[in-house]
XYZ file of C-alpha atoms in Angstrom:
287
model
C -64.155 19.227 9.997
C -62.089 16.962 12.297
C -62.117 17.626 15.994
C -58.914 17.909 18.023
C -58.889 14.186 18.934
C -59.281 13.150 15.298
C -56.476 15.531 14.279
C -54.137 14.042 16.927
C -54.995 10.498 15.825
C -54.437 11.339 12.158
C -51.037 12.846 13.007
C -50.112 9.635 14.860
C -51.086 7.586 11.811
C -49.072 9.831 9.500
C -46.069 9.745 11.850
C -46.271 5.952 12.099
C -46.433 5.660 8.322
C -43.408 7.971 8.007
C -41.513 5.877 10.565
C -42.358 2.679 8.684
C -41.333 4.275 5.386
C -38.022 5.505 6.872
C -37.278 2.059 8.270
C -38.097 0.473 4.915
C -35.818 2.968 3.145
C -33.005 2.246 5.613
C -33.466 -1.503 5.117
C -33.414 -1.122 1.345
C -30.367 1.140 1.605
C -28.512 -1.428 3.716
C -29.347 -4.158 1.219
C -27.990 -2.027 -1.613
C -24.830 -1.248 0.362
C -24.284 -4.915 1.165
C -24.714 -5.836 -2.483
C -22.203 -3.207 -3.608
C -19.675 -4.195 -0.922
C -19.915 -7.864 -1.882
C -19.212 -6.859 -5.478
C -16.097 -4.956 -4.365
C -15.012 -7.971 -2.341
C -15.346 -10.154 -5.413
C -13.383 -7.652 -7.512
C -10.525 -7.365 -5.017
C -7.678 -8.742 -7.106
C -4.571 -6.863 -8.111
C -1.953 -7.294 -10.819
C 1.324 -5.524 -10.312
C 0.713 -2.651 -7.909
C -2.240 -1.070 -9.657
C -4.829 0.760 -7.549
C -6.667 2.305 -10.499
C -9.821 0.371 -9.542
C -10.403 2.809 -6.675
C -8.922 5.902 -8.311
C -10.818 9.011 -7.232
C -12.285 7.232 -4.214
C -9.225 7.395 -1.967
C -5.989 9.344 -1.576
C -2.647 8.616 0.054
C 1.057 9.492 -0.255
C 0.263 12.831 -1.921
C 1.907 14.863 0.850
C 5.001 12.905 1.850
C 7.944 15.187 2.692
C 10.032 13.502 -0.016
C 9.454 12.444 -3.610
C 10.624 8.875 -4.244
C 10.626 9.275 -8.026
C 12.694 12.462 -7.922
C 15.178 10.895 -5.517
C 15.682 7.864 -7.775
C 16.135 10.099 -10.820
C 18.629 12.253 -8.913
C 21.005 9.322 -8.368
C 20.337 7.426 -11.620
C 22.639 7.901 -14.620
C 21.997 6.390 -18.113
C 24.956 3.984 -17.983
C 24.080 2.622 -14.543
C 22.901 -0.966 -14.057
C 19.700 -0.776 -12.026
C 17.864 -3.485 -10.046
C 14.283 -3.060 -8.797
C 13.535 -5.459 -5.917
C 9.877 -6.539 -5.648
C 8.997 -4.677 -8.822
C 5.271 -5.522 -8.744
C 4.333 -5.449 -12.411
C 7.302 -3.267 -13.339
C 5.141 -0.150 -13.513
C 7.521 2.179 -11.699
C 10.619 0.610 -13.233
C 9.417 1.272 -16.790
C 8.309 4.799 -15.889
C 11.979 5.713 -15.384
C 12.613 5.371 -19.156
C 16.024 3.862 -18.410
C 17.723 1.784 -21.139
C 16.170 -1.693 -21.000
C 19.572 -3.393 -21.317
C 20.555 -1.749 -18.017
C 17.452 -2.840 -16.110
C 16.865 -5.862 -13.894
C 13.996 -6.770 -11.582
C 12.849 -9.401 -9.101
C 9.383 -10.445 -7.938
C 8.042 -13.496 -6.090
C 4.248 -12.974 -5.938
C 2.962 -15.489 -8.540
C 0.411 -13.239 -10.344
C 3.048 -10.512 -10.626
C 5.687 -12.993 -11.770
C 3.452 -13.952 -14.684
C 2.830 -10.291 -15.486
C 6.564 -9.474 -15.421
C 7.401 -12.390 -17.695
C 4.806 -11.135 -20.133
C 5.730 -7.455 -19.935
C 9.419 -7.146 -19.002
C 11.187 -10.070 -20.651
C 10.194 -9.139 -24.248
C 11.729 -5.697 -23.660
C 15.076 -7.190 -22.695
C 14.772 -6.428 -18.993
C 16.661 -9.020 -16.905
C 13.723 -10.275 -14.849
C 14.247 -13.103 -12.356
C 11.999 -14.793 -9.817
C 13.031 -14.212 -6.204
C 12.692 -16.804 -3.465
C 11.004 -16.397 -0.084
C 14.325 -15.919 1.724
C 15.019 -12.769 -0.340
C 18.254 -14.076 -1.776
C 18.959 -12.044 -4.904
C 19.579 -14.278 -7.946
C 22.478 -12.194 -9.295
C 26.276 -12.265 -9.106
C 28.269 -10.194 -6.651
C 28.742 -6.519 -7.512
C 26.318 -6.568 -10.461
C 24.556 -3.204 -9.985
C 25.302 0.489 -9.616
C 21.941 1.258 -8.046
C 19.217 -0.810 -6.377
C 15.723 0.493 -5.684
C 12.925 -0.974 -3.612
C 9.518 0.544 -2.966
C 7.364 -1.175 -0.357
C 9.119 -4.529 -0.774
C 11.130 -6.771 1.507
C 14.904 -6.846 1.306
C 17.925 -8.291 3.072
C 20.686 -5.742 3.775
C 23.448 -8.323 3.330
C 22.115 -9.363 -0.088
C 21.717 -5.755 -1.234
C 25.329 -5.150 -0.140
C 26.529 -8.243 -1.996
C 25.086 -7.405 -5.418
C 25.899 -3.677 -5.314
C 29.134 -2.434 -6.775
C 31.476 -0.509 -4.422
C 30.093 2.998 -4.115
C 26.684 1.807 -5.304
C 23.421 3.350 -4.117
C 20.431 1.681 -2.427
C 17.133 3.595 -2.298
C 14.116 2.223 -0.458
C 10.741 3.612 0.566
C 9.052 1.374 3.111
C 5.616 0.971 4.677
C 6.006 1.445 8.422
C 4.804 -0.780 11.243
C 1.923 1.506 12.253
C 0.386 1.835 8.798
C -3.444 2.091 8.531
C -4.043 1.144 12.173
C -7.133 3.364 12.574
C -8.696 1.694 9.523
C -7.852 -1.745 10.921
C -9.592 -0.833 14.189
C -12.594 0.493 12.268
C -13.153 -2.623 10.152
C -12.052 -5.622 12.193
C -13.858 -7.104 15.174
C -10.554 -7.667 16.988
C -7.427 -5.591 16.474
C -4.494 -7.824 15.502
C -0.896 -7.227 16.510
C 1.382 -5.303 14.156
C 2.083 -7.471 11.095
C 5.637 -6.115 10.680
C 6.800 -4.786 14.079
C 10.366 -4.192 12.868
C 9.281 -1.674 10.247
C 10.675 1.515 11.735
C 13.260 3.874 10.300
C 15.862 3.461 13.040
C 15.721 -0.343 13.002
C 16.221 -0.495 9.229
C 18.887 2.207 9.274
C 20.850 0.266 11.892
C 20.520 -2.936 9.853
C 21.978 -1.239 6.766
C 24.800 0.370 8.724
C 25.673 -2.958 10.336
C 26.625 -4.486 6.963
C 28.683 -1.494 5.882
C 26.366 1.093 4.329
C 26.694 4.836 4.854
C 23.320 6.548 5.194
C 22.863 9.517 2.851
C 19.191 10.272 3.528
C 16.774 9.094 6.217
C 13.218 10.347 6.745
C 10.043 9.060 8.404
C 6.493 10.382 8.110
C 2.927 9.814 9.275
C 0.350 11.231 6.864
C -3.436 10.930 6.261
C -5.119 8.367 4.052
C -8.655 9.286 3.001
C -11.599 7.330 1.589
C -14.775 8.779 0.084
C -16.405 5.397 -0.569
C -16.777 2.444 1.821
C -16.736 0.042 -1.132
C -13.273 1.319 -2.017
C -12.224 0.617 1.568
C -13.575 -2.947 1.236
C -11.490 -3.465 -1.919
C -8.432 -1.940 -0.235
C -8.736 -4.125 2.873
C -8.836 -7.278 0.754
C -5.866 -6.259 -1.379
C -3.791 -5.306 1.704
C -4.841 -8.538 3.384
C -1.821 -8.747 5.713
C -3.018 -5.568 7.440
C -6.662 -6.724 7.653
C -6.392 -10.460 8.457
C -9.679 -12.330 8.364
C -11.642 -9.406 6.943
C -14.796 -10.283 5.016
C -17.866 -8.173 4.317
C -20.282 -10.508 6.089
C -18.106 -11.067 9.176
C -17.480 -7.334 9.598
C -20.821 -6.047 8.327
C -21.784 -4.040 11.427
C -18.404 -2.304 11.301
C -18.951 -1.444 7.643
C -22.372 0.043 8.405
C -20.678 2.118 11.118
C -18.050 3.224 8.598
C -20.856 4.258 6.232
C -22.427 6.335 9.014
C -19.082 8.047 9.639
C -18.739 8.767 5.945
C -22.233 10.259 5.725
C -21.612 12.374 8.839
C -18.063 13.597 8.130
C -17.872 13.246 4.354
C -14.653 11.211 4.571
C -13.091 8.229 6.346
C -9.560 8.969 7.503
C -6.642 6.920 8.734
C -2.886 7.364 8.940
C -0.156 5.944 6.745
C 3.358 5.293 8.047
C 6.272 5.603 5.608
C 10.039 5.922 5.793
C 12.788 6.531 3.267
C 16.430 5.453 3.272
C 19.174 6.238 0.775
C 22.390 4.347 1.486
C 25.793 4.074 -0.160
C 27.990 0.987 -0.193
C 31.310 1.979 1.306
C 34.412 1.473 -0.779
C 36.674 -0.638 1.373
C 40.315 0.136 0.759
C 42.598 -2.880 0.886
C 45.698 -2.574 3.052
C 49.010 -2.851 1.111
């Protein structure tokens, strides 16, 4: 039998071995995490506006106080000429099941331009490439309704190509979008990428060119991630919100994010969205 001193020494040896094993496991775990995050970084490419790569690993926009699709359908009639500004890959536009001959779309992001040419043009959709100044390549008073989800627009150009009495519907990403996630991942917090993106500023801009505002709402809602790799992919795709982000440069922050995930079961941030529905006033000419 071991005496008390031998028992104490054996416990120290066992505890040391356990500590070494735990450290080895942690090191191996970190290596595996790094490998998986680098793979997500490599995979971070998007065509159209398709987030299916991280489906089931994050959630956003499920609890907005409005439904963009329902609002568009409410105003849209079969005979209306519709333009979708910054259509992405045309995913939402085609989901409306509107007659193709009455559809038009613009896009200026090169990968999406190629996708739209491949997908929209054969259907008879009037797809045109937009320029960086957001001039709309269409004649005056061409459309009954213009929609725009998360894309840039110029109020004066929207006014120009809308018919009198026409409707403009836009859902926008606000200035304060994802700021907690930015602070979590980046070593230095950058300034707001789009500081003018607030409801009141955009509402005033539309009113200044002659629109009447029919609906105006703004909301801050949670965005949730259940996988740090999905967050890595997201940060690369939304690169304007996470400037300079790479896995290796922000590795300590990612390990911290993993610890938060393991402790809380979720990583949470806040999205910022606003909605505007505007009508082009019919200007009566004096006799």
